[in-house]
Backbone atoms as SQL, in Angstrom:
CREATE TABLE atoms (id INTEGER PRIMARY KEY, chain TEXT, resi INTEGER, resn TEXT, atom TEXT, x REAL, y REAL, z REAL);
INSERT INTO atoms VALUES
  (1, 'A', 1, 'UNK', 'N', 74.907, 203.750, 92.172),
  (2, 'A', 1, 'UNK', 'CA', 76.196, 203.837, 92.828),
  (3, 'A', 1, 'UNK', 'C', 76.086, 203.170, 94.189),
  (4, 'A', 2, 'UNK', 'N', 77.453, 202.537, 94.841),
  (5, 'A', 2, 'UNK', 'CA', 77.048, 202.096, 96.214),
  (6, 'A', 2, 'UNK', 'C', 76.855, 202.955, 97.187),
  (7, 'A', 3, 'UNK', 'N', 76.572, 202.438, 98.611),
  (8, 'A', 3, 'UNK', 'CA', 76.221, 203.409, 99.525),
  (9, 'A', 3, 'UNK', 'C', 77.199, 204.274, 100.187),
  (10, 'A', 4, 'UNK', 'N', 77.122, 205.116, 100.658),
  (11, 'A', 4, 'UNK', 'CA', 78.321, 205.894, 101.269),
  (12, 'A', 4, 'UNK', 'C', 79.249, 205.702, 102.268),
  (13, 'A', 5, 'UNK', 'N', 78.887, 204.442, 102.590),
  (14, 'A', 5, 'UNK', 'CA', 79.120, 203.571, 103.848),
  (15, 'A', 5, 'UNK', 'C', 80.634, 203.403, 103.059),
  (16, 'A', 6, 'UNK', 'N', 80.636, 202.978, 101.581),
  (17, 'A', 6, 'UNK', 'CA', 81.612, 202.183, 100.759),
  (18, 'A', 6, 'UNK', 'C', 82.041, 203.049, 99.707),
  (19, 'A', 7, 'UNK', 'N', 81.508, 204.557, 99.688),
  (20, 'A', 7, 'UNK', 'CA', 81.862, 205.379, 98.829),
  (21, 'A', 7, 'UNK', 'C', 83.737, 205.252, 99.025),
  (22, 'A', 8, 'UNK', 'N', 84.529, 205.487, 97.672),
  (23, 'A', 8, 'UNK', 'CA', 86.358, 205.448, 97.621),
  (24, 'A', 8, 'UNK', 'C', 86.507, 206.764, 98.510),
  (25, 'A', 9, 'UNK', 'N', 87.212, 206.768, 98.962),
  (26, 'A', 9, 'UNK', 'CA', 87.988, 207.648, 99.846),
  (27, 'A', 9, 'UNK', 'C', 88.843, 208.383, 98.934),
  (28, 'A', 10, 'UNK', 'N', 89.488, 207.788, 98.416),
  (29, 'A', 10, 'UNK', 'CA', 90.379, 208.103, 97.584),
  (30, 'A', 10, 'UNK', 'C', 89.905, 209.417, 96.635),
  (31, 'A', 11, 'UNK', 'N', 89.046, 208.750, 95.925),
  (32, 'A', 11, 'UNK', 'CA', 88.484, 210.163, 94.998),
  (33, 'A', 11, 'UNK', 'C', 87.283, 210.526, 95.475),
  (34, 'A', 12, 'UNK', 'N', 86.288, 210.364, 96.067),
  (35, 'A', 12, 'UNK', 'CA', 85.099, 210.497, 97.076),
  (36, 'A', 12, 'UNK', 'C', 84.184, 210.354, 96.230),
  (37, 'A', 13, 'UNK', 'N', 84.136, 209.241, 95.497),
  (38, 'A', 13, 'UNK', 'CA', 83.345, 208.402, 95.147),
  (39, 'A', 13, 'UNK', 'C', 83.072, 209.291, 93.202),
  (40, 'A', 14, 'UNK', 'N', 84.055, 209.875, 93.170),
  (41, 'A', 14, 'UNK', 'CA', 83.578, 210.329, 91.315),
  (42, 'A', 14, 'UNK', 'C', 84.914, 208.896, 90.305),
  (43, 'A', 15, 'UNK', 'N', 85.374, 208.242, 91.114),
  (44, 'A', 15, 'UNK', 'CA', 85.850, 207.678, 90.027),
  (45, 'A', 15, 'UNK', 'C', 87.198, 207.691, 89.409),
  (46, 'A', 16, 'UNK', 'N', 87.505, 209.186, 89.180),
  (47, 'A', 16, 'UNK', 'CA', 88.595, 210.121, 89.069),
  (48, 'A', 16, 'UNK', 'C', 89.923, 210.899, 90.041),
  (49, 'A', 17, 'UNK', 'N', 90.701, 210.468, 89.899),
  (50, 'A', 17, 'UNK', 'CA', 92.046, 210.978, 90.636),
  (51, 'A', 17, 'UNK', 'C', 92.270, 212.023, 89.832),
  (52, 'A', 18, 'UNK', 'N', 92.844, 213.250, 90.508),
  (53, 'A', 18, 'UNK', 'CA', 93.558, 214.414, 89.719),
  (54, 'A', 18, 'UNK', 'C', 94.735, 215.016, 90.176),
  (55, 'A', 19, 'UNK', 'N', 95.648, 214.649, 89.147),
  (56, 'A', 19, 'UNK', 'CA', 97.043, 214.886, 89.914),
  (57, 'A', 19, 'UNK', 'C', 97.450, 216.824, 89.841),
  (58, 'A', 20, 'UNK', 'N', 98.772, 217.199, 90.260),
  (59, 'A', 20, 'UNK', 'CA', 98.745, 218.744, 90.498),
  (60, 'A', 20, 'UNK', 'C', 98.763, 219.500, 89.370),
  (61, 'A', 21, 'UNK', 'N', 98.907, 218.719, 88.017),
  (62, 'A', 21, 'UNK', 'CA', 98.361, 219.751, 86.725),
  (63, 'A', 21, 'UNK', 'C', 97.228, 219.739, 86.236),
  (64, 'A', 22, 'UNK', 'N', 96.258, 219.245, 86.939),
  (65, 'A', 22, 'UNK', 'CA', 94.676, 219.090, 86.819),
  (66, 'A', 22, 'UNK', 'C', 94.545, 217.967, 85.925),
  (67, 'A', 23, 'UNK', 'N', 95.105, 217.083, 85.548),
  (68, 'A', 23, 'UNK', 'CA', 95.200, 215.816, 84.615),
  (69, 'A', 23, 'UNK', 'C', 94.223, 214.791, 85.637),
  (70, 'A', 24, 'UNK', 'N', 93.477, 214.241, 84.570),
  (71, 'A', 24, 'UNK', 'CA', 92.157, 213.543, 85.393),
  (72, 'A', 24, 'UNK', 'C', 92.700, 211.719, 85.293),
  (73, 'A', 25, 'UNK', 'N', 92.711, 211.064, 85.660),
  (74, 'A', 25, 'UNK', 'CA', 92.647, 209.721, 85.799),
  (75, 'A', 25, 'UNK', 'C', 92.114, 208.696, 86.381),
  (76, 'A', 26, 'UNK', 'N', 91.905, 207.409, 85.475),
  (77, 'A', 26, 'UNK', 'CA', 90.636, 206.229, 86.604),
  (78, 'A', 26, 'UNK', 'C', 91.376, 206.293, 88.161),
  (79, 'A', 27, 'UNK', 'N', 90.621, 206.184, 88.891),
  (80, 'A', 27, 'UNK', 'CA', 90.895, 205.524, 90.229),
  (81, 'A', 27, 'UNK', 'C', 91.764, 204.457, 90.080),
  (82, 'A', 28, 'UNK', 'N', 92.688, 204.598, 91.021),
  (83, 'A', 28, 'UNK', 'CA', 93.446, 203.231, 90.922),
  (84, 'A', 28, 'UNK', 'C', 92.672, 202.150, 92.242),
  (85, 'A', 29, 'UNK', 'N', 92.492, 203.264, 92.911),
  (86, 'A', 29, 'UNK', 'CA', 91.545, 202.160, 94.647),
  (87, 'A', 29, 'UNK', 'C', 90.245, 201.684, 94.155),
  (88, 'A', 30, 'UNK', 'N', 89.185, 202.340, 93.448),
  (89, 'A', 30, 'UNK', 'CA', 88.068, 201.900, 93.067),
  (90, 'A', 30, 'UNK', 'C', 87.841, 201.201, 91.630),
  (91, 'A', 31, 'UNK', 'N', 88.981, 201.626, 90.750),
  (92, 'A', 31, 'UNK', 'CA', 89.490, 200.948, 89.585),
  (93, 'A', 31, 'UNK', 'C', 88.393, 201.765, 88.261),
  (94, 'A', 32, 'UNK', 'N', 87.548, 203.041, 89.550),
  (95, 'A', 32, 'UNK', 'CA', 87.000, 203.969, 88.053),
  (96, 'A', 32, 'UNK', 'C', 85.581, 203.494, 88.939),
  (97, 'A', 33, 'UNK', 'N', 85.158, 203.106, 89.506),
  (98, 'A', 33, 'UNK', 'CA', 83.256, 202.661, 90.062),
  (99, 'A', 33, 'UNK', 'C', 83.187, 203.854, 90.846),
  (100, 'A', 34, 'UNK', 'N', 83.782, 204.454, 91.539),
  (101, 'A', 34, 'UNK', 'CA', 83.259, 205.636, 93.076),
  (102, 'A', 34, 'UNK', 'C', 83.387, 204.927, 94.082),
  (103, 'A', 35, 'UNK', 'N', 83.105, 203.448, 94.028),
  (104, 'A', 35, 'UNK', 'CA', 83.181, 202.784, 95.692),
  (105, 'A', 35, 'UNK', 'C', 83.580, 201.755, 95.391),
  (106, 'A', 36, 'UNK', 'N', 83.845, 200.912, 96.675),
  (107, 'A', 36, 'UNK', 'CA', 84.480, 200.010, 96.790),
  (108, 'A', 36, 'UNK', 'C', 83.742, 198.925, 97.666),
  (109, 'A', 37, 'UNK', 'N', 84.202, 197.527, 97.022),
  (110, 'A', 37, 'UNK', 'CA', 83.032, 196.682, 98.170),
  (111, 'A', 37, 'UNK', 'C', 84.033, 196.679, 99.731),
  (112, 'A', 38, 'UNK', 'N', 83.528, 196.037, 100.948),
  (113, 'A', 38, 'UNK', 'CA', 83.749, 195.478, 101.602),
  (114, 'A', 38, 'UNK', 'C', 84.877, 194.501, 101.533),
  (115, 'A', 39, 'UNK', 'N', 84.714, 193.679, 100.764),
  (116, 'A', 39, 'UNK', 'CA', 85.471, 192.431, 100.581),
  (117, 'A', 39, 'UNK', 'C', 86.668, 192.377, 99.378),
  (118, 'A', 40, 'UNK', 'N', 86.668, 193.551, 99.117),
  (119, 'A', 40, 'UNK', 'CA', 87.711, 194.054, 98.303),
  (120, 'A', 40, 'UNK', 'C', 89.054, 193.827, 98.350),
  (121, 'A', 41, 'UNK', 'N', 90.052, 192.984, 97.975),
  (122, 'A', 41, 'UNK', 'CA', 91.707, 192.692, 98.373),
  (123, 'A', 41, 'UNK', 'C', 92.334, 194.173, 97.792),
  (124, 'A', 42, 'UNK', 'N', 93.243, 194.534, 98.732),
  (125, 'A', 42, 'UNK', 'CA', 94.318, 195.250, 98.479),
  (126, 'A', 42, 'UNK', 'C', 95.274, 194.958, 97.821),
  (127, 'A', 43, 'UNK', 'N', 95.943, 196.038, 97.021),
  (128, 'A', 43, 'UNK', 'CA', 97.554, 195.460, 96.344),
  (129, 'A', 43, 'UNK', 'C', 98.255, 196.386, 96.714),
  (130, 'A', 44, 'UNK', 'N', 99.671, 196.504, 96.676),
  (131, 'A', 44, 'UNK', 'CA', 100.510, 197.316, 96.522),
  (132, 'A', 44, 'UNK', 'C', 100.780, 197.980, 95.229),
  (133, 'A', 45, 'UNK', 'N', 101.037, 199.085, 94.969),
  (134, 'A', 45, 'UNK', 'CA', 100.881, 199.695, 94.103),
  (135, 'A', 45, 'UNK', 'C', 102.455, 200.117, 93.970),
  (136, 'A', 46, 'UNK', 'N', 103.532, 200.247, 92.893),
  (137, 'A', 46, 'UNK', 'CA', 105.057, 200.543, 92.565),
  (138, 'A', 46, 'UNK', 'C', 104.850, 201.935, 92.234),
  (139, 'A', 47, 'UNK', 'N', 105.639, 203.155, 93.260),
  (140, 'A', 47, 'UNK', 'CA', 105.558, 204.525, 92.943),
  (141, 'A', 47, 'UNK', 'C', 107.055, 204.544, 93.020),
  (142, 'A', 48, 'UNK', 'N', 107.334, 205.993, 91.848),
  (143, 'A', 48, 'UNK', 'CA', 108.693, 206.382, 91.652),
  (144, 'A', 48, 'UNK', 'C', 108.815, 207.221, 92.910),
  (145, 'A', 49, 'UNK', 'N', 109.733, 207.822, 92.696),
  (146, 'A', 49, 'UNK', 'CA', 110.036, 209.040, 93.903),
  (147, 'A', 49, 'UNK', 'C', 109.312, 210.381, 94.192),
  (148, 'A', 50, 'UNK', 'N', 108.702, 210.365, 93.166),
  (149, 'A', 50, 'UNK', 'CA', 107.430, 211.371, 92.937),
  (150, 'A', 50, 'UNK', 'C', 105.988, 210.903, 93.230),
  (151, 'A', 51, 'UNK', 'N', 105.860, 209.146, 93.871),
  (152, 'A', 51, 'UNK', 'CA', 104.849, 209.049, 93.969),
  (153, 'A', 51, 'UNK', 'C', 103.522, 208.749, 92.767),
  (154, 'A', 52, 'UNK', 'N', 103.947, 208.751, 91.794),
  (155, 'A', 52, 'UNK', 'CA', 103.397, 208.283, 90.227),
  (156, 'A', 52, 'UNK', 'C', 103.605, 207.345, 90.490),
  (157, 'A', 53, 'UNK', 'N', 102.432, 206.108, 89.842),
  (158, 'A', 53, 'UNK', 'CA', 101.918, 204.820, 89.792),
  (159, 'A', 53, 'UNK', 'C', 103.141, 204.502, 88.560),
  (160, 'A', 54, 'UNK', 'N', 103.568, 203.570, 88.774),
  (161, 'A', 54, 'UNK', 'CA', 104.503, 202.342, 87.916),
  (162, 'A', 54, 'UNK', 'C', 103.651, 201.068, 87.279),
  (163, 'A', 55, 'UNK', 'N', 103.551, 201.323, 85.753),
  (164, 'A', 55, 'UNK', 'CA', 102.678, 200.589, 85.417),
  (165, 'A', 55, 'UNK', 'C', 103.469, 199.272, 84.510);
């Protein structure tokens, strides 16, 4: 795994997002790795009004 320097924030480095009915899903920031490089581009991501990813 990478170093902690680059561990996701997002899910703290397991990979997994869990929304409020305990439903598990890939990372959308790390894309499912735990971390993220440095040099990594950002996107915008399309949420409804609830904040759910628009796929």
């Amino acid at each position: 795994m990478g170093s902690q320097k680059h561990a996701c924030k997002a899910c703290d480095g397991t990979g997994l997002l869990m929304d409020d009915e305990q439903w598990h899903y890939t990372c959308t920031v790390c894309h499912g790795d735990g971390f993220v490089a440095a040099v990594e581009k950002t996107e915008k991501l399309q949420v409804d009004e609830n904040h759910r990813v628009i796929d």
